[in-house]
mmCIF file of C-alpha atoms in Angstrom:
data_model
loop_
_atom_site.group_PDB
_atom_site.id
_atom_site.type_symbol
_atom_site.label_atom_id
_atom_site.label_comp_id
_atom_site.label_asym_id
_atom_site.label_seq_id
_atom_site.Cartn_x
_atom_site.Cartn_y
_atom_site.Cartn_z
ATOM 1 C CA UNK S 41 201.884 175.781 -57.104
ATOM 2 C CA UNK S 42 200.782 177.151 -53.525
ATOM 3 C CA UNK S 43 200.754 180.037 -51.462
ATOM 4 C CA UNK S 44 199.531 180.981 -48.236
ATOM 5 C CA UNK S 45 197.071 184.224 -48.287
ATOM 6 C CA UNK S 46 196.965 185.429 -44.792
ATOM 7 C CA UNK S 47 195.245 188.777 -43.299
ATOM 8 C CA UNK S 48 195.453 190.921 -40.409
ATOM 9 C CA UNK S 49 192.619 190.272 -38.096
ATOM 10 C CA UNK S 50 190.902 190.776 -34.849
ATOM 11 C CA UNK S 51 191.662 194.689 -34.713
ATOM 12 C CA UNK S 52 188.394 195.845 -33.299
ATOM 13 C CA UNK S 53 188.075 197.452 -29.602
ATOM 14 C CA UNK S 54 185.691 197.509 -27.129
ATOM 15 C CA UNK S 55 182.350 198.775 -28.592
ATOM 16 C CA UNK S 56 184.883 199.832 -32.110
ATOM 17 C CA UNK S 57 184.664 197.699 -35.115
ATOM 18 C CA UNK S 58 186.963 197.486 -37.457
ATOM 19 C CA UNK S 59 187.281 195.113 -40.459
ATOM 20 C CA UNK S 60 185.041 192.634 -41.597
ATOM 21 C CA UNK S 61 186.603 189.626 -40.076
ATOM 22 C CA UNK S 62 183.464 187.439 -40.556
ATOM 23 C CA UNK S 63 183.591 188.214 -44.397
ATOM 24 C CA UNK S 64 187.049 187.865 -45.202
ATOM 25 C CA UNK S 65 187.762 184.554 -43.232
ATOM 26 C CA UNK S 66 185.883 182.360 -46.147
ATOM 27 C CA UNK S 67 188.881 183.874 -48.655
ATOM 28 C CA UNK S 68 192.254 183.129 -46.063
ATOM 29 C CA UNK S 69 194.101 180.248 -45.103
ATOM 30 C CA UNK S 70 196.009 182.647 -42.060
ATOM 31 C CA UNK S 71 194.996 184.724 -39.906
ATOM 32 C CA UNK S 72 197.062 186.953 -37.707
ATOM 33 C CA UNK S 73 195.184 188.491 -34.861
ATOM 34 C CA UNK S 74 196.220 191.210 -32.994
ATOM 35 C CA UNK S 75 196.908 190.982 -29.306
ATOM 36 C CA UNK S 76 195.642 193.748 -27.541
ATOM 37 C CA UNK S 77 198.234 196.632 -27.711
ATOM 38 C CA UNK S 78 197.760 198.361 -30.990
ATOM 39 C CA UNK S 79 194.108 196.946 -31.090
ATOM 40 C CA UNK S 80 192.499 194.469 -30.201
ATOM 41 C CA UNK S 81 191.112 193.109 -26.511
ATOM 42 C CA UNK S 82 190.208 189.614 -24.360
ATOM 43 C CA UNK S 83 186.576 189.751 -25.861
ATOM 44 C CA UNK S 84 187.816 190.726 -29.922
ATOM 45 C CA UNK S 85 190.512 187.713 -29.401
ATOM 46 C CA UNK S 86 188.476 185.395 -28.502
ATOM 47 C CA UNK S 87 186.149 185.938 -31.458
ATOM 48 C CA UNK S 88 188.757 186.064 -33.781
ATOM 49 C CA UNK S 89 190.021 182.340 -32.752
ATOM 50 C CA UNK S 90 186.834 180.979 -32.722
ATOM 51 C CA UNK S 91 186.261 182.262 -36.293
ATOM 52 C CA UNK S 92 189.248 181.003 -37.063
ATOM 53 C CA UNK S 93 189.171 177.333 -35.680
ATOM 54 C CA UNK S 94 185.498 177.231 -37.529
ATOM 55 C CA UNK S 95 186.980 178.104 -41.270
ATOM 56 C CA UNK S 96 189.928 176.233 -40.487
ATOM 57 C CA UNK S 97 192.145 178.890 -41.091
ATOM 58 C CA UNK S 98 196.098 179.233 -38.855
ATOM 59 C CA UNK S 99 196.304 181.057 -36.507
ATOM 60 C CA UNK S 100 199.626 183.607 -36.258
ATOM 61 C CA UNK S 101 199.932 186.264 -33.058
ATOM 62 C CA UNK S 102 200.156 189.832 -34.345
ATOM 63 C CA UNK S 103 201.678 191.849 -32.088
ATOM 64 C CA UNK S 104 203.061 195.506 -31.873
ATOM 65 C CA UNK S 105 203.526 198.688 -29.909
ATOM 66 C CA UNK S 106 201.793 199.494 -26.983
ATOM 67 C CA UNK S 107 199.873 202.030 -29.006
ATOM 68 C CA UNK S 108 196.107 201.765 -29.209
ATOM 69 C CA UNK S 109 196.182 205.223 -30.205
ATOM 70 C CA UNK S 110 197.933 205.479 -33.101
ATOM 71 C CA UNK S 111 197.164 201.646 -34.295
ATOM 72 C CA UNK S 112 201.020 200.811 -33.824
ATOM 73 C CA UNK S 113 202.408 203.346 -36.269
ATOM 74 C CA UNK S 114 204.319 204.926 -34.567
ATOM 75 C CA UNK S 115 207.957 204.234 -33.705
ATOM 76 C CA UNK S 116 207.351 204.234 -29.700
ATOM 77 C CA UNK S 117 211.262 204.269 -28.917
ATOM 78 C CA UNK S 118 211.368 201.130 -27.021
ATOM 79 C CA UNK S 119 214.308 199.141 -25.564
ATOM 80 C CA UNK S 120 215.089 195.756 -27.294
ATOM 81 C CA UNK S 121 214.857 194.175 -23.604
ATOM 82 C CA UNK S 122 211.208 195.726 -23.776
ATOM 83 C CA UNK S 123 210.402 195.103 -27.066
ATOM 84 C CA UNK S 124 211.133 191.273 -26.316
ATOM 85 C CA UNK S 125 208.861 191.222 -22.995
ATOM 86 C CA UNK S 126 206.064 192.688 -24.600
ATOM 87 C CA UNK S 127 206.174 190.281 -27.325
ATOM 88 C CA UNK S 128 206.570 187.658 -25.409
ATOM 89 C CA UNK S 129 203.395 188.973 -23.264
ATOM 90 C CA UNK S 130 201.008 189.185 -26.805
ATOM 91 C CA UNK S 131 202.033 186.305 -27.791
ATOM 92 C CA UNK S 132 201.356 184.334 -24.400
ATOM 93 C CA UNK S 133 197.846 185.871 -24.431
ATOM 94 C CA UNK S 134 197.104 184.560 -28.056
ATOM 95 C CA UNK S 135 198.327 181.336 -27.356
ATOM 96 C CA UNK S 136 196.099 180.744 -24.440
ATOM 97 C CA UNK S 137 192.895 181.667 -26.316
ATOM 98 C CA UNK S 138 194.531 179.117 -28.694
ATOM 99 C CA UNK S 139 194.771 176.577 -26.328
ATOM 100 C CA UNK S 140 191.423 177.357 -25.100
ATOM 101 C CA UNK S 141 189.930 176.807 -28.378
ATOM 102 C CA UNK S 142 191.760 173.600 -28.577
ATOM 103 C CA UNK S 143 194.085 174.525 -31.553
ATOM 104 C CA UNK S 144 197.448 175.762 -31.531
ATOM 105 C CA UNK S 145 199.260 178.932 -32.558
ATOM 106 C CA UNK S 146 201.423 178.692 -35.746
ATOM 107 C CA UNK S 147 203.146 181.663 -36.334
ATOM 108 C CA UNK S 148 204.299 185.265 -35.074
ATOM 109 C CA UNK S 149 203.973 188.267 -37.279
ATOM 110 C CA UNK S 150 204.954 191.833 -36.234
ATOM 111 C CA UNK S 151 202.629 194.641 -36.665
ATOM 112 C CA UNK S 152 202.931 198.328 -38.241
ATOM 113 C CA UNK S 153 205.961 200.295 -37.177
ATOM 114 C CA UNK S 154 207.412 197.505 -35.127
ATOM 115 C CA UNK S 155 207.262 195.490 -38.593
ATOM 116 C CA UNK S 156 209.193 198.507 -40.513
ATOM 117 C CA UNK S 157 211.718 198.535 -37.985
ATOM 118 C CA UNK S 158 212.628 194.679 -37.486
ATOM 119 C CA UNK S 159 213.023 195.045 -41.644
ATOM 120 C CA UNK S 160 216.047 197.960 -40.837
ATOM 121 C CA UNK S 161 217.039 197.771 -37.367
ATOM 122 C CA UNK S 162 219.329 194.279 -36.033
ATOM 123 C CA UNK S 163 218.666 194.922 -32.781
ATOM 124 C CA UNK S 164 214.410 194.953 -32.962
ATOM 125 C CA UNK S 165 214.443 191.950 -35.319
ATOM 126 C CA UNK S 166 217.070 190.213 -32.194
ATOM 127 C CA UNK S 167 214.420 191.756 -30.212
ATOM 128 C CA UNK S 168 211.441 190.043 -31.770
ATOM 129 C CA UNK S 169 213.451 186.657 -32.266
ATOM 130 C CA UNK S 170 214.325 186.407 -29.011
ATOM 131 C CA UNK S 171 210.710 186.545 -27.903
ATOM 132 C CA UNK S 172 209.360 184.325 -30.235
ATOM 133 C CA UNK S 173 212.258 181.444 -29.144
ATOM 134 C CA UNK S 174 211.253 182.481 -25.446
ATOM 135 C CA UNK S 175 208.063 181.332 -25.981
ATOM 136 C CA UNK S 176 208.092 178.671 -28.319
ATOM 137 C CA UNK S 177 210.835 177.975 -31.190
ATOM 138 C CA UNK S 178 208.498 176.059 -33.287
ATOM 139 C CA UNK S 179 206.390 179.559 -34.131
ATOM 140 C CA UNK S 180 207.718 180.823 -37.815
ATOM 141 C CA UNK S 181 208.847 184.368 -37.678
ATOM 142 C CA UNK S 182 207.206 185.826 -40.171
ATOM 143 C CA UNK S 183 209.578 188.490 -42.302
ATOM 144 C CA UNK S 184 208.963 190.941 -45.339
ATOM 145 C CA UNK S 185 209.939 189.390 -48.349
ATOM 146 C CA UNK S 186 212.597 190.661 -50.229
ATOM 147 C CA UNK S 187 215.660 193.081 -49.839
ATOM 148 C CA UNK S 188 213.801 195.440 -47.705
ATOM 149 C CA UNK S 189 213.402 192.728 -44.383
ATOM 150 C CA UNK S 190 217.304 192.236 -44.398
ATOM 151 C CA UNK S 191 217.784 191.626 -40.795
ATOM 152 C CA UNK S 192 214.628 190.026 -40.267
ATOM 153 C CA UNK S 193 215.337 186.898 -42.280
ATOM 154 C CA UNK S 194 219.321 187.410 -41.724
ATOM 155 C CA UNK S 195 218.550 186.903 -37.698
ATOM 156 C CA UNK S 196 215.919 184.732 -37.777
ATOM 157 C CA UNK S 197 217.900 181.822 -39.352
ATOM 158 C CA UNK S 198 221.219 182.538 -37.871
ATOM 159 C CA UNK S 199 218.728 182.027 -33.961
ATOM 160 C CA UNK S 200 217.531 178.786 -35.424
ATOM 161 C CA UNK S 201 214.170 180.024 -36.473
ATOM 162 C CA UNK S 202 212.059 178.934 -39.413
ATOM 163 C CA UNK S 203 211.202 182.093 -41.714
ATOM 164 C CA UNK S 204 208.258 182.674 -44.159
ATOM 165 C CA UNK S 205 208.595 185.267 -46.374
ATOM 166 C CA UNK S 206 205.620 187.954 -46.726
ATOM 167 C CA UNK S 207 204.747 190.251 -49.636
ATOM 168 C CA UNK S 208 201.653 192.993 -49.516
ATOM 169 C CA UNK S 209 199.595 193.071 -52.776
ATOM 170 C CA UNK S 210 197.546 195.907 -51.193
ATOM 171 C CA UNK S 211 200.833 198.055 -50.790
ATOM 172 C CA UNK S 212 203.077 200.474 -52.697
ATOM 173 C CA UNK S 213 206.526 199.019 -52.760
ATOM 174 C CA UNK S 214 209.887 201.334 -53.094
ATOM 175 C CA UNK S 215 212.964 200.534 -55.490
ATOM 176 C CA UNK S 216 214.898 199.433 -52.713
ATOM 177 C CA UNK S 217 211.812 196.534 -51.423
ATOM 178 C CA UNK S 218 210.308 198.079 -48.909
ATOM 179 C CA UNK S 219 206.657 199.559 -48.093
ATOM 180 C CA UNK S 220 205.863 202.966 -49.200
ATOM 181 C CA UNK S 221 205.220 205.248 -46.307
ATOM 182 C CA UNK S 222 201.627 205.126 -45.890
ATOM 183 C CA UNK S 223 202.102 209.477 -45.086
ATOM 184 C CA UNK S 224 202.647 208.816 -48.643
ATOM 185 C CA UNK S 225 199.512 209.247 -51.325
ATOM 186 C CA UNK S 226 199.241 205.984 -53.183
ATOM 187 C CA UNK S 227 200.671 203.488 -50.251
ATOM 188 C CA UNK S 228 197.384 201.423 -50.009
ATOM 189 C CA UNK S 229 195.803 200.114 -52.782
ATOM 190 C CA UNK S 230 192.300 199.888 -53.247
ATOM 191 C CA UNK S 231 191.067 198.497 -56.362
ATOM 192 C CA UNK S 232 191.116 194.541 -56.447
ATOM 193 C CA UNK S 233 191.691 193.940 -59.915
ATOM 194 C CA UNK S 234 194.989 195.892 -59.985
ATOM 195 C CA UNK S 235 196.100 193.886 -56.261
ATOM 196 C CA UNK S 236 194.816 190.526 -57.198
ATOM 197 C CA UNK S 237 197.396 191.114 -60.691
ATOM 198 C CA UNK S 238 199.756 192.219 -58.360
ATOM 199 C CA UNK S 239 199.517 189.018 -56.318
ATOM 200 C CA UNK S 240 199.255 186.715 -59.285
ATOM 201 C CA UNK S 241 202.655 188.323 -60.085
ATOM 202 C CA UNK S 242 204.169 187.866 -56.580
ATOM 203 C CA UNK S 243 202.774 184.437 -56.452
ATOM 204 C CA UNK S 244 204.018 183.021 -60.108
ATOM 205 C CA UNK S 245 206.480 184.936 -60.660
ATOM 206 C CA UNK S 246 208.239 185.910 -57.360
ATOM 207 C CA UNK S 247 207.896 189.608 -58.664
ATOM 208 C CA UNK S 248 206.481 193.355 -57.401
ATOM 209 C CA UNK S 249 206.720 196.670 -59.798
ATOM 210 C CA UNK S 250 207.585 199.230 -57.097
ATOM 211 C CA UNK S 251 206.351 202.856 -57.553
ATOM 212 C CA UNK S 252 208.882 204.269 -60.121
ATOM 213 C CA UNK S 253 208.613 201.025 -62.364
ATOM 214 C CA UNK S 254 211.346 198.650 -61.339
ATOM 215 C CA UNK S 255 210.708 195.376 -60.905
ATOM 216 C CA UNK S 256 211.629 193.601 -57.667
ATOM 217 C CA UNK S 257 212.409 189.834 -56.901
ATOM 218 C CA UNK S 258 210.536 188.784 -53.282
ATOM 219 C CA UNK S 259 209.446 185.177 -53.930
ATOM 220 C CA UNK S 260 207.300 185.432 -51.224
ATOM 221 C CA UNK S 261 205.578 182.242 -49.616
ATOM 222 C CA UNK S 262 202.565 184.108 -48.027
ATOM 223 C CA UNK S 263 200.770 186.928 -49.163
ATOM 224 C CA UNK S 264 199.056 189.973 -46.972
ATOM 225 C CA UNK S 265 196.026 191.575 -47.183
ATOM 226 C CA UNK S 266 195.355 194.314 -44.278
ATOM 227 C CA UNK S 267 192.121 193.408 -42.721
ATOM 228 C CA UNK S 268 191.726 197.521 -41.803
ATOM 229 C CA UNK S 269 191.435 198.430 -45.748
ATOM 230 C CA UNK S 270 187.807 198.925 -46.287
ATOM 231 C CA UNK S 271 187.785 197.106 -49.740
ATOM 232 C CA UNK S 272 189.493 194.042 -47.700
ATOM 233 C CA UNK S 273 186.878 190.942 -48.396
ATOM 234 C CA UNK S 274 186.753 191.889 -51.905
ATOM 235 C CA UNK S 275 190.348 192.168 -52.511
ATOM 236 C CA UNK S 276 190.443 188.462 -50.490
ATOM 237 C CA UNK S 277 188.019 187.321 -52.733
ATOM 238 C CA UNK S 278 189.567 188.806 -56.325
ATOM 239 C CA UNK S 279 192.602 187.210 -54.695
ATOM 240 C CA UNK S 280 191.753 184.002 -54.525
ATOM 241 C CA UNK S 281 189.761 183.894 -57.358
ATOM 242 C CA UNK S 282 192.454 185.311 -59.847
ATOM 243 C CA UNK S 283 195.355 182.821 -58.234
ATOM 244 C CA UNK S 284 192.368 179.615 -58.247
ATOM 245 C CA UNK S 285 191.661 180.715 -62.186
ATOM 246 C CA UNK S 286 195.795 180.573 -62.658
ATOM 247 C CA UNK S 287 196.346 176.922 -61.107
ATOM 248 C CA UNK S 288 197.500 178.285 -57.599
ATOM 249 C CA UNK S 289 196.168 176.449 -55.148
ATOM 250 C CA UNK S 290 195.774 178.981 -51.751
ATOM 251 C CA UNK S 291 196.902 176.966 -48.687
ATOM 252 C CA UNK S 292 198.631 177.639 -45.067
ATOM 253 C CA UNK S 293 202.520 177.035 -45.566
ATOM 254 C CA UNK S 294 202.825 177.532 -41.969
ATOM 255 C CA UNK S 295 200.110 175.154 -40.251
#
């Protein structure tokens, strides 16, 4: 068995750090680096490809809102027309540090709020689609694993795109498959014994207990942890160490 354990990266700005990118790249075989509009800039992506071209880790764009301020969790009300040309602008600018690096982008992988709304909403999933085709059909579309990204996958494959499906050890999951609200006390998870069982469980057995006790099949093919969660490198590490001890092997699906 195999699964890809990926992380959002590259979400510092200007003279603000955030994450421990340098840490947790030794425990990932994806990275998905924000683009510069819910953090991120020129100087932080260009790090964060280098880093990753050194540990040989994928490289996915992860783009969102135009929303520095609120990190891209907030629903910003956008247009699908706009929603596809700024996508199609974050992803451009990733793939040229890409190129610049000599290595190539793999995947696409909405961020925050945009995420949560591709999952419920046909029109932003056509949205984000659309962009990632515009730019290059061979990126995977990366959708929440699951019941809860209906339209993501649903859309994806009818536009010809290949879909990996994604499931969040490090998050709170609802009856119905998606992410808990993180307004929500208990959302993010902290302690990486109780997420690195929870992505054993995702990873063997295609399963998540959501918040009231139900269990939930999402046979996901990579797993997430969020690079902004200040326990992040050690969940990465319990992670890989827990799947490694259980005969998982943790490698890109989408390189």
């Amino acid at each position: 068995m195999q699964i890809d354990l990926n992380c959002d990266m590259g979400e510092a700005f200007g003279d603000y750090k955030l994450g421990n990118d340098e840490g947790i790249i030794k425990y990932i075989s994806s990275a998905n680096i924000a683009c510069g509009w819910h953090a991120g800039d020129p100087m932080v992506m260009d790090k964060t490809v280098r880093l990753a071209v050194e540990n040989g880790v994928a490289i996915g764009a992860h783009p969102g809102y135009p929303d520095l301020m609120g990190f891209g969790r907030r629903d910003m009300g956008c247009t699908a027309r706009e929603i596809t040309n700024y996508l199609i602008y974050q992803i451009g600018a990733l793939q040229a540090f890409c190129r610049a690096w000599g290595t190539r982008l793999t995947h696409v992988k909405p961020h925050g709020s945009l995420y949560n709304k591709a999952a419920a909403d046909e029109a932003t999933a056509r949205a984000i689609a659309e962009a990632i085709i515009r730019v290059d059909p061979r990126l995977v579309y990366v959708a929440l694993a699951g019941s809860g990204g209906g339209f993501m996958k649903d859309i994806a494959s009818e536009m010809g795109l290949n879909v990996i499906y994604e499931a969040f050890p490090d998050r709170a999951y609802t009856s119905s498959g998606a992410l808990v609200s993180r307004r929500e006390a208990g959302a993010v998870l902290h302690d990486p014994q109780v997420v690195a069982a929870r992505a054993l469980k995702m990873a063997r057995d295609g399963l998540v207990t959501a918040s009231d006790g139900t269990e939930i099949a999402i046979n996901p093919q990579t797993l997430c942890v969020h690079g902004d969660n200040p326990q992040a490198m050690e969940l990465a590490r319990t992670i890989r160490e827990i799947l490694n001890a259980n005969g998982i092997t943790v490698k890109a699906s989408i390189s």
